[in-house]
Coordinates of C-alpha atoms in Angstrom, one line a residue:
Chain Q
X1 CA -0.1 0.0 0.1
X2 CA 2.7 2.5 1.2
X3 CA 4.4 1.7 -2.2
X4 CA 1.5 2.3 -4.4
X5 CA 1.1 5.5 -2.6
X6 CA 4.7 6.4 -3.1
X7 CA 4.4 5.4 -7.1
X8 CA 1.2 7.8 -7.1
X9 CA 3.0 10.7 -5.7
X10 CA 5.9 10.2 -8.2
X11 CA 3.2 10.0 -11.0
X12 CA 1.3 13.0 -9.9
X13 CA 4.9 15.0 -9.7
X14 CA 5.2 14.3 -13.2
X15 CA 1.6 14.8 -14.4
X16 CA 1.0 17.8 -12.7
X17 CA 4.2 19.5 -14.0
X18 CA 3.0 22.6 -15.9
X19 CA 4.3 21.6 -19.3
X20 CA 2.7 18.1 -19.0
X21 CA -0.5 19.6 -17.8
X22 CA -0.5 21.6 -20.9
X23 CA -0.1 18.6 -23.3
X24 CA -2.6 16.7 -21.4
X25 CA -5.1 19.7 -21.8
X26 CA -4.2 19.9 -25.6
X27 CA -4.8 16.2 -25.8
X28 CA -8.2 15.8 -24.3
X29 CA -9.5 19.2 -26.0
X30 CA -8.5 17.8 -29.4
X31 CA -9.9 14.4 -28.6
X32 CA -13.2 15.8 -27.9
X33 CA -13.0 17.9 -31.0
X34 CA -12.4 14.9 -33.1
X35 CA -14.7 12.8 -31.0
X36 CA -17.2 15.3 -32.0
X37 CA -16.3 15.5 -35.9
X38 CA -17.5 12.7 -38.0
X39 CA -15.2 11.5 -40.4
X40 CA -11.9 12.0 -38.2
X41 CA -11.4 9.5 -35.7
X42 CA -8.9 9.1 -32.8
X43 CA -6.8 6.5 -34.8
X44 CA -6.4 8.8 -37.8
X45 CA -5.5 11.8 -35.4
X46 CA -3.0 9.9 -33.4
X47 CA -1.5 9.0 -36.7
X48 CA -1.5 12.5 -37.7
X49 CA 0.1 13.7 -34.5
X50 CA 2.9 10.8 -34.3
X51 CA 5.3 12.7 -36.4
X52 CA 4.9 15.8 -34.2
X53 CA 5.5 13.8 -31.0
X54 CA 9.0 13.3 -32.2
X55 CA 9.9 17.0 -31.3
X56 CA 8.6 16.6 -27.6
X57 CA 10.0 14.1 -25.0
X58 CA 8.4 10.8 -24.7
X59 CA 6.3 11.3 -21.4
X60 CA 4.4 14.3 -22.6
X61 CA 4.1 12.8 -26.0
X62 CA 2.2 9.8 -24.5
X63 CA 0.2 11.9 -22.3
X64 CA -1.1 13.9 -25.2
X65 CA -2.0 11.0 -27.2
X66 CA -3.7 9.1 -24.4
X67 CA -5.7 12.2 -23.8
X68 CA -6.9 12.3 -27.5
X69 CA -8.2 8.7 -27.0
X70 CA -10.2 9.1 -24.0
X71 CA -11.1 12.6 -24.8
X72 CA -12.7 11.3 -28.0
X73 CA -14.9 8.9 -26.1
X74 CA -16.4 12.0 -24.4
X75 CA -16.8 14.1 -27.6
X76 CA -18.3 11.0 -29.4
X77 CA -21.1 10.9 -27.0
X78 CA -22.2 14.7 -27.4
X79 CA -23.1 14.4 -31.1
X80 CA -24.5 11.0 -30.7
X81 CA -27.1 12.2 -28.3
X82 CA -27.9 15.6 -29.8
X83 CA -27.5 14.6 -33.6
X84 CA -27.6 10.9 -33.8
X85 CA -24.2 11.2 -35.4
X86 CA -21.6 9.1 -33.8
X87 CA -18.3 10.9 -34.1
X88 CA -16.5 7.8 -33.0
X89 CA -17.4 4.0 -33.7
X90 CA -17.3 3.5 -30.0
X91 CA -20.3 5.8 -29.4
X92 CA -22.6 4.1 -31.9
X93 CA -24.6 2.4 -29.3
X94 CA -25.2 5.7 -27.2
X95 CA -27.1 7.0 -30.3
X96 CA -29.8 4.4 -29.7
X97 CA -31.2 5.7 -26.4
X98 CA -29.6 9.0 -26.2
X99 CA -31.0 10.6 -29.3
X100 CA -34.4 9.1 -28.3
X101 CA -33.7 10.9 -24.8
X102 CA -33.0 14.1 -26.9
X103 CA -36.1 13.8 -28.8
X104 CA -38.2 13.6 -25.6
X105 CA -36.5 16.8 -24.3
X106 CA -34.2 15.2 -22.0
X107 CA -31.1 15.8 -23.9
X108 CA -29.6 17.7 -20.8
X109 CA -30.2 14.6 -18.7
X110 CA -28.4 12.1 -21.4
X111 CA -25.6 14.4 -21.9
X112 CA -25.0 14.8 -18.1
X113 CA -25.1 11.1 -17.6
X114 CA -22.9 10.2 -20.3
X115 CA -20.4 12.8 -18.9
X116 CA -20.6 11.4 -15.4
X117 CA -20.6 7.8 -16.5
X118 CA -17.7 8.5 -18.4
X119 CA -15.8 10.2 -15.6
X120 CA -16.8 7.5 -13.2
X121 CA -15.7 4.6 -15.4
X122 CA -12.5 6.6 -16.8
X123 CA -11.3 7.1 -13.0
X124 CA -12.2 3.5 -12.0
X125 CA -10.4 2.2 -14.9
X126 CA -7.3 4.2 -14.1
X127 CA -7.3 2.7 -10.6
X128 CA -7.5 -0.9 -12.1
X129 CA -4.7 -0.1 -14.3
X130 CA -2.8 1.1 -11.4
X131 CA -3.2 -2.2 -9.3
X132 CA -3.4 -4.7 -12.0
X133 CA -0.2 -3.5 -14.3
X134 CA 2.6 -4.1 -11.7
X135 CA 1.8 -7.8 -10.9
X136 CA 1.2 -8.5 -14.6
X137 CA 4.3 -7.1 -15.6
X138 CA 6.2 -9.0 -12.9
X139 CA 4.6 -12.2 -14.1
X140 CA 5.2 -11.4 -17.8
X141 CA 8.9 -11.0 -17.2
X142 CA 8.9 -14.9 -17.1
X143 CA 7.5 -15.0 -20.7
X144 CA 9.6 -16.5 -23.5
X145 CA 9.0 -16.6 -27.2
X146 CA 6.0 -19.3 -27.1
X147 CA 4.1 -17.1 -24.8
X148 CA 4.5 -14.1 -26.7
X149 CA 3.4 -15.9 -29.9
X150 CA 0.3 -17.2 -28.1
X151 CA -0.5 -13.6 -26.9
X152 CA -0.3 -12.2 -30.3
X153 CA -2.3 -15.0 -32.0
X154 CA -4.9 -14.4 -29.3
X155 CA -5.1 -10.8 -29.9
X156 CA -5.5 -11.3 -33.7
X157 CA -8.0 -14.0 -33.2
X158 CA -10.1 -11.8 -30.6
X159 CA -10.2 -8.9 -33.1
X160 CA -11.6 -11.1 -35.7
X161 CA -13.8 -12.9 -33.3
X162 CA -15.3 -10.0 -31.5
X163 CA -15.2 -7.2 -34.0
X164 CA -16.9 -8.7 -37.1
X165 CA -19.7 -10.5 -38.5
X166 CA -17.6 -12.8 -40.8
X167 CA -14.8 -14.5 -38.9
X168 CA -13.0 -15.8 -42.2
X169 CA -13.3 -12.3 -43.7
X170 CA -11.7 -10.7 -40.3
X171 CA -9.0 -13.2 -40.1
X172 CA -8.1 -12.7 -43.8
X173 CA -7.6 -9.1 -43.1
X174 CA -5.5 -10.1 -40.2
X175 CA -3.2 -12.3 -42.5
X176 CA -3.1 -9.5 -45.0
X177 CA -1.8 -7.2 -42.2
X178 CA 0.8 -9.8 -41.2
X179 CA 1.8 -10.2 -44.7
X180 CA 2.1 -6.4 -45.2
X181 CA 4.4 -6.6 -42.1
X182 CA 6.8 -8.7 -43.7
X183 CA 7.7 -6.2 -46.4
X184 CA 11.4 -4.9 -45.7
X185 CA 14.0 -6.6 -43.8
X186 CA 13.6 -10.0 -42.2
X187 CA 13.4 -9.3 -38.4
X188 CA 15.6 -12.2 -37.7
X189 CA 18.2 -12.4 -40.3
X190 CA 18.0 -9.1 -42.2
X191 CA 17.4 -10.6 -45.6
X192 CA 15.1 -8.4 -48.1
X193 CA 11.7 -9.6 -48.8
X194 CA 9.3 -8.2 -51.1
X195 CA 11.3 -5.3 -51.7
X196 CA 11.3 -5.6 -55.4
X197 CA 14.7 -3.8 -55.5
X198 CA 13.0 -0.7 -54.0
X199 CA 15.0 1.3 -51.5
X200 CA 12.1 2.7 -49.7
X201 CA 10.4 -0.6 -49.3
X202 CA 13.5 -1.8 -47.6
X203 CA 12.6 -0.1 -44.3
X204 CA 9.1 -1.6 -44.8
X205 CA 5.7 -0.2 -45.1
X206 CA 5.1 2.8 -42.9
X207 CA 2.4 2.7 -40.3
X208 CA 1.1 6.2 -40.2
X209 CA 0.2 6.7 -44.1
X210 CA -1.5 3.2 -43.8
X211 CA -3.6 4.4 -40.8
X212 CA -4.2 7.7 -42.2
X213 CA -5.3 6.3 -45.4
X214 CA -7.4 3.5 -43.9
X215 CA -9.2 5.5 -41.1
X216 CA -8.9 9.3 -42.5
X217 CA -9.0 9.2 -46.3
X218 CA -11.1 6.3 -46.6
X219 CA -13.9 8.1 -44.7
X220 CA -13.6 11.1 -46.7
X221 CA -14.2 9.0 -50.1
X222 CA -17.4 7.4 -48.4
X223 CA -18.5 11.1 -47.6
X224 CA -18.0 11.8 -51.4
X225 CA -20.7 9.3 -52.1
X226 CA -23.6 11.6 -51.0
X227 CA -24.8 14.1 -53.8
X228 CA -22.9 17.2 -53.7
X229 CA -24.5 20.2 -51.5
X230 CA -26.8 17.6 -49.5
X231 CA -26.3 17.7 -45.8
X232 CA -28.4 15.8 -43.7
X233 CA -27.7 16.5 -40.1
X234 CA -30.9 16.5 -37.7
X235 CA -31.4 19.9 -35.9
X236 CA -29.7 19.9 -32.4
X237 CA -32.5 20.5 -29.7
X238 CA -31.8 24.1 -28.4
X239 CA -31.9 25.2 -24.5
X240 CA -30.4 22.6 -22.6
X241 CA -30.8 24.0 -19.3
X242 CA -30.5 21.2 -17.0
X243 CA -27.3 18.9 -17.3
X244 CA -27.7 17.1 -14.1
X245 CA -29.3 14.0 -13.9
X246 CA -32.2 13.7 -11.4
X247 CA -32.2 11.6 -8.5
X248 CA -34.4 9.1 -10.0
X249 CA -31.9 9.1 -13.2
X250 CA -29.0 8.2 -10.9
X251 CA -31.0 5.5 -9.4
X252 CA -31.7 4.1 -12.6
X253 CA -28.4 4.2 -14.1
X254 CA -26.0 3.4 -11.0
X255 CA -26.0 -0.2 -11.7
X256 CA -25.7 0.2 -15.5
X257 CA -22.6 2.5 -14.7
X258 CA -21.2 -0.1 -12.2
X259 CA -21.5 -3.1 -14.6
X260 CA -20.6 -0.9 -17.8
X261 CA -17.2 -0.1 -16.0
X262 CA -16.3 -3.6 -15.1
X263 CA -17.2 -4.9 -18.6
X264 CA -15.4 -2.1 -20.3
X265 CA -12.4 -2.6 -18.4
X266 CA -12.2 -6.5 -18.7
X267 CA -13.0 -6.3 -22.4
X268 CA -10.5 -3.4 -22.9
X269 CA -7.6 -5.5 -21.3
X270 CA -8.1 -8.3 -23.7
X271 CA -5.9 -7.8 -26.7
X272 CA -7.7 -7.7 -29.8
X273 CA -10.9 -5.9 -28.3
X274 CA -11.3 -2.3 -27.4
X275 CA -13.6 0.7 -26.7
X276 CA -16.2 -0.2 -29.4
X277 CA -16.4 -3.5 -28.7
X278 CA -16.8 -3.2 -25.0
X279 CA -19.6 -0.4 -25.6
X280 CA -21.8 -3.2 -27.6
X281 CA -21.3 -5.8 -25.0
X282 CA -22.2 -3.4 -22.0
X283 CA -25.2 -2.3 -23.9
X284 CA -26.3 -5.8 -24.8
X285 CA -25.6 -6.9 -21.0
X286 CA -28.0 -4.0 -19.5
X287 CA -30.6 -4.9 -22.0
X288 CA -30.5 -8.5 -21.1
X289 CA -30.7 -7.9 -17.5
X290 CA -33.1 -5.3 -17.5
X291 CA -36.7 -6.1 -16.2
X292 CA -38.2 -4.1 -18.9
X293 CA -36.0 -4.7 -22.0
X294 CA -38.6 -2.9 -24.2
X295 CA -37.5 0.4 -22.7
X296 CA -34.2 0.0 -24.5
X297 CA -34.3 1.9 -28.0
X298 CA -37.1 4.3 -26.4
X299 CA -34.9 6.6 -24.4
X300 CA -33.8 4.4 -21.4
X301 CA -31.1 6.2 -19.4
X302 CA -29.2 3.0 -18.7
X303 CA -28.7 2.6 -22.5
X304 CA -26.6 5.7 -22.4
X305 CA -25.0 5.1 -19.3
X306 CA -23.6 1.5 -19.8
X307 CA -21.8 2.2 -23.1
X308 CA -20.5 5.3 -22.2
X309 CA -19.0 3.9 -19.0
X310 CA -17.8 0.8 -20.8
X311 CA -16.0 3.0 -23.6
X312 CA -14.2 4.9 -21.1
X313 CA -13.0 2.1 -18.8
X314 CA -11.7 0.2 -21.8
X315 CA -9.5 2.8 -22.7
X316 CA -7.6 2.5 -19.3
X317 CA -8.0 -1.4 -19.7
X318 CA -6.5 -0.9 -23.1
X319 CA -3.2 0.4 -21.7
X320 CA -2.5 -2.9 -19.7
X321 CA -1.4 -5.1 -22.5
X322 CA 0.6 -2.5 -24.0
X323 CA 2.4 -1.2 -21.0
X324 CA 3.0 -4.5 -19.3
X325 CA 3.5 -6.9 -22.1
X326 CA 4.7 -4.5 -25.0
X327 CA 1.6 -6.0 -27.2
X328 CA -1.0 -3.4 -28.3
X329 CA -4.4 -4.7 -28.3
X330 CA -6.0 -2.3 -30.8
X331 CA -5.3 0.3 -33.4
X332 CA -4.9 3.3 -31.1
X333 CA -2.5 1.4 -28.8
X334 CA -0.6 0.0 -31.9
X335 CA 0.1 3.8 -32.7
X336 CA 1.2 4.5 -29.2
X337 CA 3.7 1.5 -29.4
X338 CA 4.9 3.4 -32.4
X339 CA 5.1 6.7 -30.4
X340 CA 7.4 4.9 -27.6
X341 CA 9.5 3.3 -30.4
X342 CA 10.0 6.6 -32.1
X343 CA 11.5 7.6 -28.7
X344 CA 13.7 4.6 -28.4
X345 CA 11.7 3.1 -25.7
X346 CA 10.3 -0.4 -26.0
X347 CA 7.3 -1.0 -23.6
X348 CA 7.2 -4.2 -21.9
X349 CA 7.6 -5.8 -18.7
X350 CA 10.7 -4.0 -17.8
X351 CA 9.2 -0.4 -18.5
X352 CA 7.7 -0.2 -14.9
X353 CA 11.0 -0.9 -13.1
X354 CA 13.1 1.0 -15.7
X355 CA 11.1 3.9 -16.2
X356 CA 8.8 4.0 -13.3
X357 CA 8.2 8.0 -13.5
X358 CA 7.1 7.7 -17.0
X359 CA 4.9 4.8 -16.2
X360 CA 3.0 6.4 -13.2
X361 CA 3.2 9.8 -14.9
X362 CA 1.1 8.7 -18.0
X363 CA -1.2 6.7 -15.5
X364 CA -1.9 9.6 -12.9
X365 CA -2.3 12.1 -16.1
X366 CA -5.4 9.9 -17.1
X367 CA -6.9 10.9 -13.6
X368 CA -6.1 14.6 -14.5
X369 CA -7.5 14.4 -18.1
X370 CA -10.7 12.9 -16.9
X371 CA -11.3 15.7 -14.3
X372 CA -10.3 18.3 -17.2
X373 CA -12.9 16.6 -19.4
X374 CA -15.6 16.8 -17.1
X375 CA -15.3 20.5 -16.3
X376 CA -14.6 21.1 -20.0
X377 CA -17.5 19.2 -21.2
X378 CA -20.4 20.7 -19.2
X379 CA -20.1 24.4 -20.1
X380 CA -18.9 23.9 -23.6
X381 CA -21.1 21.4 -25.2
X382 CA -23.1 24.0 -27.0
X383 CA -19.7 25.2 -28.7
X384 CA -19.0 21.4 -29.7
X385 CA -22.4 20.9 -31.2
X386 CA -21.8 23.7 -33.5
X387 CA -18.5 22.2 -34.6
X388 CA -20.3 19.1 -35.6
X389 CA -22.4 21.1 -37.8
X390 CA -19.6 22.2 -40.0
X391 CA -21.2 21.0 -43.5
X392 CA -19.6 17.9 -45.1
X393 CA -18.6 19.8 -48.1
X394 CA -16.3 21.9 -46.1
X395 CA -15.3 19.0 -43.6
X396 CA -14.1 16.5 -46.4
X397 CA -11.8 19.0 -48.1
X398 CA -10.2 20.0 -44.6
X399 CA -9.7 16.4 -43.6
X400 CA -7.9 15.7 -46.9
X401 CA -5.7 18.7 -46.2
X402 CA -4.8 17.5 -42.8
X403 CA -4.1 13.9 -44.2
X404 CA -1.9 15.4 -47.0
X405 CA 0.0 17.5 -44.7
X406 CA 0.4 14.9 -42.0
X407 CA 1.5 12.2 -44.1
X408 CA 4.1 14.4 -45.6
X409 CA 5.2 15.4 -42.4
X410 CA 6.4 11.7 -41.4
X411 CA 9.5 11.8 -43.6
X412 CA 9.1 14.7 -46.0
X413 CA 8.6 12.1 -48.6
X414 CA 6.0 12.5 -51.2
X415 CA 5.9 8.8 -51.8
X416 CA 4.1 8.2 -48.4
X417 CA 1.3 10.4 -49.8
X418 CA 0.9 7.6 -52.5
X419 CA 0.9 5.0 -49.9
X420 CA -1.6 6.9 -48.0
X421 CA -3.8 7.4 -51.1
X422 CA -3.4 3.4 -51.9
X423 CA -4.6 2.6 -48.5
X424 CA -7.5 5.2 -48.6
X425 CA -8.8 3.4 -51.7
X426 CA -8.1 0.0 -50.0
X427 CA -10.0 1.0 -47.0
X428 CA -12.9 2.4 -49.1
X429 CA -13.1 -0.8 -51.0
X430 CA -13.1 -2.8 -47.8
X431 CA -16.0 -0.9 -46.5
X432 CA -17.9 -1.4 -49.7
X433 CA -17.2 -5.3 -49.4
X434 CA -17.7 -5.3 -45.8
X435 CA -14.2 -6.1 -44.4
X436 CA -12.9 -4.2 -41.3
X437 CA -9.8 -2.5 -41.5
X438 CA -8.8 -2.9 -37.7
X439 CA -7.7 -6.6 -38.0
X440 CA -5.5 -5.5 -40.8
X441 CA -3.6 -2.8 -38.7
X442 CA -3.0 -5.1 -35.6
X443 CA -1.8 -7.7 -37.7
X444 CA 0.6 -5.4 -39.5
X445 CA 2.1 -4.0 -36.2
X446 CA 2.0 -7.4 -34.4
X447 CA 3.6 -9.1 -37.4
X448 CA 7.4 -8.8 -36.5
X449 CA 6.2 -9.9 -33.0
X450 CA 4.4 -13.0 -34.2
X451 CA 7.3 -13.9 -36.7
X452 CA 10.1 -13.5 -34.3
X453 CA 8.5 -15.3 -31.5
X454 CA 7.4 -18.2 -33.8
X455 CA 10.8 -18.8 -35.4
X456 CA 12.6 -18.5 -32.0
X457 CA 10.1 -20.9 -30.7
X458 CA 10.6 -23.5 -33.4
X459 CA 14.3 -23.3 -32.9
X460 CA 14.0 -23.9 -29.1
X461 CA 12.0 -26.9 -29.8
X462 CA 14.0 -28.0 -32.6
X463 CA 10.9 -28.0 -34.9
X464 CA 8.3 -29.2 -32.6
X465 CA 4.9 -27.4 -32.4
X466 CA 4.3 -29.1 -29.3
X467 CA 6.3 -26.4 -27.4
X468 CA 3.2 -24.2 -27.5
X469 CA 1.1 -26.8 -25.7
X470 CA 3.7 -28.0 -23.1
X471 CA 3.9 -24.7 -21.4
X472 CA 1.0 -23.8 -19.5
X473 CA 0.3 -20.2 -20.2
X474 CA 1.1 -20.6 -23.7
X475 CA -1.2 -23.6 -24.3
X476 CA -4.2 -22.0 -22.4
X477 CA -3.9 -18.8 -24.7
X478 CA -3.4 -20.7 -27.9
X479 CA -6.2 -23.3 -26.8
X480 CA -8.6 -20.3 -26.1
X481 CA -7.8 -18.8 -29.7
X482 CA -8.3 -22.0 -31.5
X483 CA -11.5 -22.9 -29.6
X484 CA -12.9 -19.2 -30.6
X485 CA -12.2 -19.8 -34.1
X486 CA -13.5 -23.3 -34.3
X487 CA -16.7 -22.5 -32.5
X488 CA -17.4 -19.6 -34.9
X489 CA -16.6 -21.6 -38.1
X490 CA -18.9 -24.4 -36.8
X491 CA -21.7 -21.9 -36.2
X492 CA -21.3 -20.3 -39.6
X493 CA -21.2 -23.6 -41.4
X494 CA -24.2 -25.0 -39.3
X495 CA -26.1 -21.8 -39.9
X496 CA -25.4 -22.0 -43.7
X497 CA -26.3 -25.5 -44.0
X498 CA -29.7 -25.3 -42.1
X499 CA -30.6 -22.2 -44.4
X500 CA -30.4 -24.2 -47.6
Chain F
X1 CA -23.1 -11.0 -59.0
X2 CA -22.4 -12.1 -55.3
X3 CA -20.0 -9.6 -53.7
X4 CA -18.3 -12.2 -51.3
X5 CA -17.3 -14.3 -54.6
X6 CA -15.6 -11.1 -56.0
X7 CA -13.7 -10.1 -53.1
X8 CA -12.8 -13.6 -52.0
X9 CA -11.4 -14.3 -55.5
X10 CA -9.3 -11.2 -55.4
X11 CA -7.9 -12.4 -52.1
X12 CA -7.2 -15.7 -53.4
X13 CA -5.4 -14.1 -56.3
X14 CA -3.4 -12.1 -54.0
X15 CA -2.5 -15.1 -51.9
X16 CA -1.4 -16.8 -55.0
X17 CA 0.9 -13.8 -55.9
X18 CA 2.3 -13.6 -52.6
X19 CA 3.0 -17.3 -52.4
X20 CA 4.8 -17.3 -55.7
X21 CA 7.1 -14.5 -54.6
X22 CA 7.5 -16.2 -51.0
X23 CA 8.5 -19.5 -52.6
X24 CA 11.6 -17.9 -54.1
X25 CA 12.8 -16.9 -50.5
X26 CA 14.9 -19.6 -48.5
X27 CA 12.4 -21.7 -46.6
X28 CA 14.9 -23.2 -44.1
X29 CA 13.9 -26.2 -42.2
X30 CA 11.1 -26.3 -39.8
X31 CA 13.7 -26.6 -36.8
X32 CA 15.5 -23.5 -38.2
X33 CA 13.1 -21.5 -40.3
X34 CA 14.6 -19.0 -42.7
X35 CA 12.9 -15.7 -44.3
X36 CA 10.5 -17.6 -46.5
X37 CA 8.8 -19.8 -43.8
X38 CA 6.7 -17.2 -42.4
X39 CA 5.3 -15.3 -45.5
X40 CA 4.8 -18.7 -47.4
X41 CA 2.7 -20.1 -44.3
X42 CA 0.5 -16.8 -44.2
X43 CA 0.0 -17.2 -48.1
X44 CA -1.3 -20.7 -47.5
X45 CA -3.6 -19.5 -44.7
X46 CA -4.8 -16.6 -46.8
X47 CA -5.5 -18.6 -49.7
X48 CA -7.5 -21.3 -47.2
X49 CA -9.5 -18.4 -45.7
X50 CA -10.5 -16.8 -49.2
X51 CA -11.4 -20.0 -50.5
X52 CA -13.7 -20.4 -47.4
X53 CA -15.2 -16.9 -48.2
X54 CA -16.1 -17.9 -51.6
X55 CA -17.4 -21.4 -50.6
X56 CA -19.6 -19.9 -47.9
X57 CA -21.4 -18.2 -50.6
X58 CA -22.5 -21.5 -52.2
X59 CA -23.0 -23.3 -48.9
X60 CA -25.5 -20.5 -47.8
X61 CA -27.7 -21.3 -51.0
X62 CA -26.1 -18.5 -53.0
X63 CA -28.4 -15.9 -51.7
X64 CA -27.2 -12.9 -53.8
X65 CA -25.9 -10.3 -51.4
X66 CA -27.0 -7.0 -52.6
X67 CA -23.9 -5.5 -54.6
X68 CA -22.5 -2.3 -53.2
X69 CA -24.0 1.0 -54.7
X70 CA -21.3 3.0 -56.8
X71 CA -23.2 6.0 -56.6
X72 CA -20.8 8.9 -56.6
X73 CA -18.0 6.7 -57.5
X74 CA -16.8 9.0 -60.3
X75 CA -16.2 11.6 -57.7
X76 CA -14.3 9.2 -55.5
X77 CA -12.1 8.4 -58.5
X78 CA -11.8 12.0 -59.5
X79 CA -10.2 12.8 -55.9
X80 CA -7.9 9.9 -56.0
X81 CA -6.5 11.0 -59.3
X82 CA -6.1 14.3 -58.0
X83 CA -4.1 13.0 -55.1
X84 CA -1.7 11.1 -57.4
X85 CA -1.2 14.3 -59.4
X86 CA -0.5 16.2 -56.3
X87 CA 2.3 13.8 -55.5
X88 CA 3.8 14.6 -59.0
X89 CA 3.3 18.5 -58.8
X90 CA 4.1 18.9 -54.9
X91 CA 7.9 19.5 -55.4
X92 CA 7.8 21.6 -58.6
X93 CA 4.8 23.7 -57.5
X94 CA 5.4 23.8 -53.9
X95 CA 3.2 22.9 -50.9
X96 CA 1.2 26.2 -50.9
X97 CA 0.1 26.1 -54.5
X98 CA -0.2 22.6 -55.0
X99 CA -2.4 22.0 -52.0
X100 CA -4.5 25.1 -52.8
X101 CA -5.3 23.7 -56.1
X102 CA -6.3 20.3 -54.6
X103 CA -8.7 21.9 -52.1
X104 CA -10.2 24.1 -54.8
X105 CA -10.8 21.3 -56.9
X106 CA -12.5 19.3 -54.1
X107 CA -14.6 22.3 -52.7
X108 CA -15.6 24.0 -56.0
X109 CA -15.5 20.9 -58.6
X110 CA -16.7 18.1 -56.3
X111 CA -18.9 19.8 -53.7
X112 CA -20.0 22.6 -55.6
X113 CA -19.3 25.1 -52.8
X114 CA -19.7 28.7 -54.0
X115 CA -16.5 30.3 -55.3
X116 CA -16.0 32.9 -52.8
X117 CA -16.5 30.3 -49.9
X118 CA -14.4 27.9 -51.9
X119 CA -11.6 30.4 -52.2
X120 CA -11.6 31.7 -48.6
X121 CA -11.6 28.0 -47.2
X122 CA -8.8 27.0 -49.6
X123 CA -6.5 29.9 -49.0
X124 CA -7.0 30.4 -45.1
X125 CA -6.7 26.7 -44.5
X126 CA -3.5 26.0 -46.6
X127 CA -1.8 29.2 -45.1
X128 CA -2.6 28.2 -41.7
X129 CA -1.5 24.6 -42.0
X130 CA 1.6 25.8 -43.7
X131 CA 2.4 28.1 -41.0
X132 CA 1.5 25.3 -38.2
X133 CA 3.8 22.8 -39.9
X134 CA 6.8 25.0 -40.3
X135 CA 6.4 26.1 -36.6
X136 CA 6.3 22.6 -35.7
X137 CA 9.6 22.0 -37.7
X138 CA 8.2 20.1 -40.7
X139 CA 10.0 21.3 -43.9
X140 CA 7.5 21.7 -46.7
X141 CA 8.6 22.1 -50.3
X142 CA 8.6 25.9 -51.3
X143 CA 8.3 25.5 -54.9
X144 CA 7.8 28.4 -57.4
X145 CA 6.2 30.8 -54.9
X146 CA 8.6 33.5 -53.7
X147 CA 7.3 33.3 -50.2

């Protein structure tokens, strides 16, 4: 206990330093804005800012990027409730009951409970992170190549199992990502692969243009499909006098917030899952538990509280695999891994002992950031809804501008813009044919980890795949992954045969 | 036309092409895998998965999934072409001029925003981004403009 307290003090001494406070504020403010804007999500924004963070020290850089992530969760709920436009995928569930509440004149209560649920869950998630990360990191020190291989494989399976309707489609995207990750130099022997004699391919495909293309430009291309000049945003209700939920509202949503927080945190810690999935799970759980499930979809306040709590605690949970194992569980933490690596730091089990001021500084900054968001959100909701009403015909060109400048800024190389455009087209087509880009990006980032650990394991075991099942942790994780794929494939096959 | 058959077929072709390239790399042995081992295994996995995607369309009694709508596809294509052209002219024309041209094409040409609004948005946003990026230490190509 005394040690935790000491760590907390160390953390706050870092996160409350004026410069770090400023970066934290910039992060949560920017996060709220991109959360509000449809088309520009937290993944694309963090990718855009990655090159810039190279010019500032590592700790404030991570503090700011983290702020963008959880800040966007707050912002996303505002437009979901007022305009039924989810600025983020993670706030799709909030639209359902939130917009219904707004239509019944209860927008204030919906926004209020969303902000408080986010704050409570975000804070609770950080506490969970604080207590769970140190023992997990110590445990992970024992991990060898088979365990890392099993973990990364489980992550890729989970992202395919949870996030998508079609497991074969999602898994195929994960494999394409793994393949794209092999372009460049072989991580074990430094032999060239798939470079086709090109010098710029030798260092591999860049993550930033890929993410900006898939998550930024692709959105713009999809926006271009509507007829020019047509805007279809519903009117925001005016006069949100009362943001404070009533006593009855609190009674109704207390349980939902608690369960949403727990579900979000647990789902968030799983490699491969994340804020979006956790909000779906939390909403489904509340609806299932409710004595009157018919209220869901008709303006139930629990339907706002649960997913909003879940998507915030999931962001805290999502830091656990990254900070303790060095394995990113989703696209955003994959980008954060990139930010760590840019500064020459490899996150993993040793981060806690070697850079405690950084670890605890980032963790405590999330307390601070959540508090800032609560204070920021309540008075500024009116302003944020006005931002959301920027017409798509202006917003699209502005996003393209940001994508162009941001991509160029990575290496000052115009070729990166071509890469970005190619992934933009790919992302557009993937949406058209219902493929999910998230497993692709995760596969790309985990690729070198998967390959290195697999090859090292096989060398260790002299070519026997039994090594993965002879070790309890690796065996358990791989067994879980295998079970999930098989059960889903059987399900699909059975359904297909029955529907003939 | 069943869309899953199209996308599954494209992935299958991609897997074959990757497999062909990976075949040329040294595979090593199973107790000492070399650089070809991982990509070749992935190509096989991808081929199996894409075959599964295609097969599933027959298993489910081939209810034709609705093909995606390509409405507005020509505008999507135009923007992509503009971005490729942008890469070609970025260095000779410079960041300010090249980017402002893309913005104008998008705003006025694709979105039919009024001329005055288009010009204002393009000029203000491009100049602002130029100032911001230079301040952040990202050098942008100056090109033919004297400033």
